[in-house]
Amino acid sequence: MTILSILASGLFLLNTKTTTLAVVAKQGSDPRIFYYGTTVSGSDIDGLGRSGFTYQPCYTPFGLTGPQEHAISVIQSDGNNTLDLKITGSSLDEWEDGKILTVTSADPVYDIVVNNVFKTYYDEDIVEAWAEITNGGRKSATLTRYYSAQMPLHTGNVWISTLSGSWSNDANVYQEPLVRGTKLIKNMDGVRNSHSSHAEAMISLDGKPCENAGRVIGMALEWGGNYEMRFVTDDSDYHRIFAGICPDNAPYTLAKGETLATPPVAFSFSPEGMGGVSRNFHRWGRRWRLAHGDRERKILLNSWEGVGLDINEECADQMMGDIAAMGGELFVVDDGWFGDKYPRAVDNSSLGDWVADRNKIPGGVEGLVKMADDHGVSFGIWVEPEMTNTISELYDKHPDWVLKSDGRDLICGRGGTQLVLDLTNPEVRDFAFGVFDRLLTENPGIDYIKWDANMNISTYGSPYLKKQAHLDIEYWRGFTEVCQRLRAKYPNVTIQACGGGGGRTNWGVLPWFDEFWTSDNTDALQRLTIQWGTSYFFPAIAMAAHISACPNGLTHRVLPLKYRCDVAMSGRLGLEFQPKHMNDEEKEFCRKVIASYKEIRPVVQFGDLYRIVAPFDGKGYTSLMYVSEAKDKAVFYWWKQANFTDIHLERPLMAGLDPDKMYRLKELNRIDDNPLPFEGQVFSGRFLMDNGISLPMFNEVSGSTPEWSSRVIYLVAE
Ligand code: DGJ
């Protein structure tokens, strides 16, 4: 194809460093995608068509396209529910890291205009796609489906990997072939959208999903509310993928002149397996989405699993002293510190009354901040600003500030009294912003906030909203406004997104947050699975992973301290127990672990992740590693998953190293009586990737019964 014929055909080649998305925007036709894969250039552009790729619809309207699955449907005020989208123009703009293509289509009869926007992130191999839908007509029109994007994929041996779980069992990986029919993934929680099904998926184009080989497309919907991802396989040569806000019971009425901008879906293509896609998402997330993606995270102690709601000044003082002595950098007071008229003694009261309970904390928050300072650690605090309890001063004063349906009884959550505040109401948004504003203005020493959310929307009703069906969208607009105000005034504070554990692990939420609480389950064995799935799309710098007590408070499993530390060290390391209950030897071990983590922190938090053996591979162990961008440092992790005898473990092959560099190996957190044979030895990257290293089935410690074992090995290039 010559340049002229390319332009005449309306073909746009959106290139990133190693990929091309070919979009066809021909005047008078409908928007189409021609190709998504590795970069095509020169005569291969011509070859696209000759090799049999065909232009496929990428935003199908309902009503005039026969049985094709659609991305958008509209009911006009006269009852007509057909839509015709014909391209009227396109524009290509540049931005710092790539291009923005806007393809504009309009209905020739009704005044509905749609912009399909594609934004490339060149360096990270990511393309975002979304739709902006405008009603230019004189009357309102109702959108009954308004997806963000539609992506065609040629059929083949295509598999899908998705993440799903529930509270404390977050982000399990499910893998299956895409077969005839429709696979629908959706979440209707309203407040936290990643406990059950996640809004991300990996699509492996070359058969069963592989970590470090094969062509894979990853997709992540950047939206914290209710969503749908629809995978349609029909009698054509293409699978059709759709993603966007869930329109169920949420028809959106577009007023005259109004535009609805749908949330972006981020796509990434990699020929290097799911690992390649993950690395792209991690780099993109750190550079463009995550708050402070270039700033090392502090090592913290959180009070929750150690003392629960029984936090008080004396125990905070002791815990701060302990974490400081272990080399930690931050202490976080979790739930239980607040409530005046109704002190938070159990979890059925006080949400909304964000003043210190002076019985527990006579010196107030300011006293705690000073105390932390005296111990030489930073201070963090827990809040749940979108919620209240029927037992609270806030609810006494403002019973109309909660989500409830007119004429119906309240449906309460946690403690039998919890309710979601109505963020569609500007007064409530002012209140929620004010929670932070007051805390941070009165206590500028607060360094970290844990923003929790422990309830779903159980009543789809707002006393404020005129159009009740807009609740989900308006709630998230309200949430976004609060976040924007918070970040505008307090750009530097570290904020954790917690949704009763991993309920808010979504790229639509994270721009205002530095990290997320990965799961309320801190059992190190189950964390292997939870952190594995979460790492598909989210980087270690954002993945809070805490060493917790033994037996584990939730699963009651008994695991060695080393194992618990070795698992937590593969994410953003923290501690979550009462140090008072540890003996000196255990405290000393934690002190060493923290010191080692500080050494490897830049590699874990900014390096590239290579997943090696999955916890569900059935090999008896899990293994992964991080490699620095310059490939001069790496950290290798290996955790045995079960106790057994006479099972001969495979040698895990390392990945991501520079084959020509020589690496010296050092085991961290060593407890064995004798060092392993490779300790202090030098190997080439090529040897380690071709042969790996043998790891014994047990940690050999005299006087102890071997069962679990784990290893963390630090590699430094000579
Ligand atoms: C749920 C969170 O996930 C926990 O870490 C803890 O903060 C509790 N809420 C406190 O109520």
mmCIF file of C-alpha atoms and ligand atoms in Angstrom, residues 167 304 309 334-335 344 382 384 414 450 452 454 498-501 517 520 576, ligand 1:
data_model
loop_
_atom_site.group_PDB
_atom_site.id
_atom_site.type_symbol
_atom_site.label_atom_id
_atom_site.label_comp_id
_atom_site.label_asym_id
_atom_site.label_seq_id
_atom_site.Cartn_x
_atom_site.Cartn_y
_atom_site.Cartn_z
ATOM 1 C CA TRP A 167 -13.598 -11.744 50.366
ATOM 2 C CA TRP A 304 -5.381 -4.395 62.669
ATOM 3 C CA LEU A 309 -10.482 -2.536 67.574
ATOM 4 C CA ASP A 334 -6.243 0.865 61.864
ATOM 5 C CA ASP A 335 -9.952 0.692 62.779
ATOM 6 C CA ARG A 344 -16.100 2.348 68.274
ATOM 7 C CA TRP A 382 -7.467 4.306 58.884
ATOM 8 C CA GLU A 384 -13.813 4.653 55.879
ATOM 9 C CA ARG A 414 -21.358 -4.958 58.608
ATOM 10 C CA LYS A 450 -5.765 3.677 54.690
ATOM 11 C CA ASP A 452 -11.288 1.358 53.569
ATOM 12 C CA ASN A 454 -16.460 -2.564 53.806
ATOM 13 C CA CYS A 498 -8.682 -0.985 50.735
ATOM 14 C CA GLY A 499 -12.026 -2.554 49.961
ATOM 15 C CA GLY A 500 -12.350 -4.967 52.844
ATOM 16 C CA GLY A 501 -9.140 -6.457 51.418
ATOM 17 C CA TRP A 517 -4.585 -3.882 50.384
ATOM 18 C CA ASP A 520 -7.734 -9.582 54.192
ATOM 19 C CA GLU A 576 0.587 -6.973 60.724
HETATM 20 C C1 DGJ B 1 -11.177 -4.389 56.376
HETATM 21 C C2 DGJ B 1 -9.747 -4.241 56.015
HETATM 22 O O1 DGJ B 1 -9.447 -4.985 54.883
HETATM 23 C C3 DGJ B 1 -8.888 -4.660 57.193
HETATM 24 O O2 DGJ B 1 -7.543 -4.620 56.843
HETATM 25 C C4 DGJ B 1 -9.184 -3.760 58.340
HETATM 26 O O3 DGJ B 1 -8.798 -2.447 58.033
HETATM 27 C C5 DGJ B 1 -10.660 -3.833 58.673
HETATM 28 N N1 DGJ B 1 -11.468 -3.564 57.519
HETATM 29 C C6 DGJ B 1 -10.993 -2.850 59.757
HETATM 30 O O4 DGJ B 1 -12.308 -2.772 59.996
#
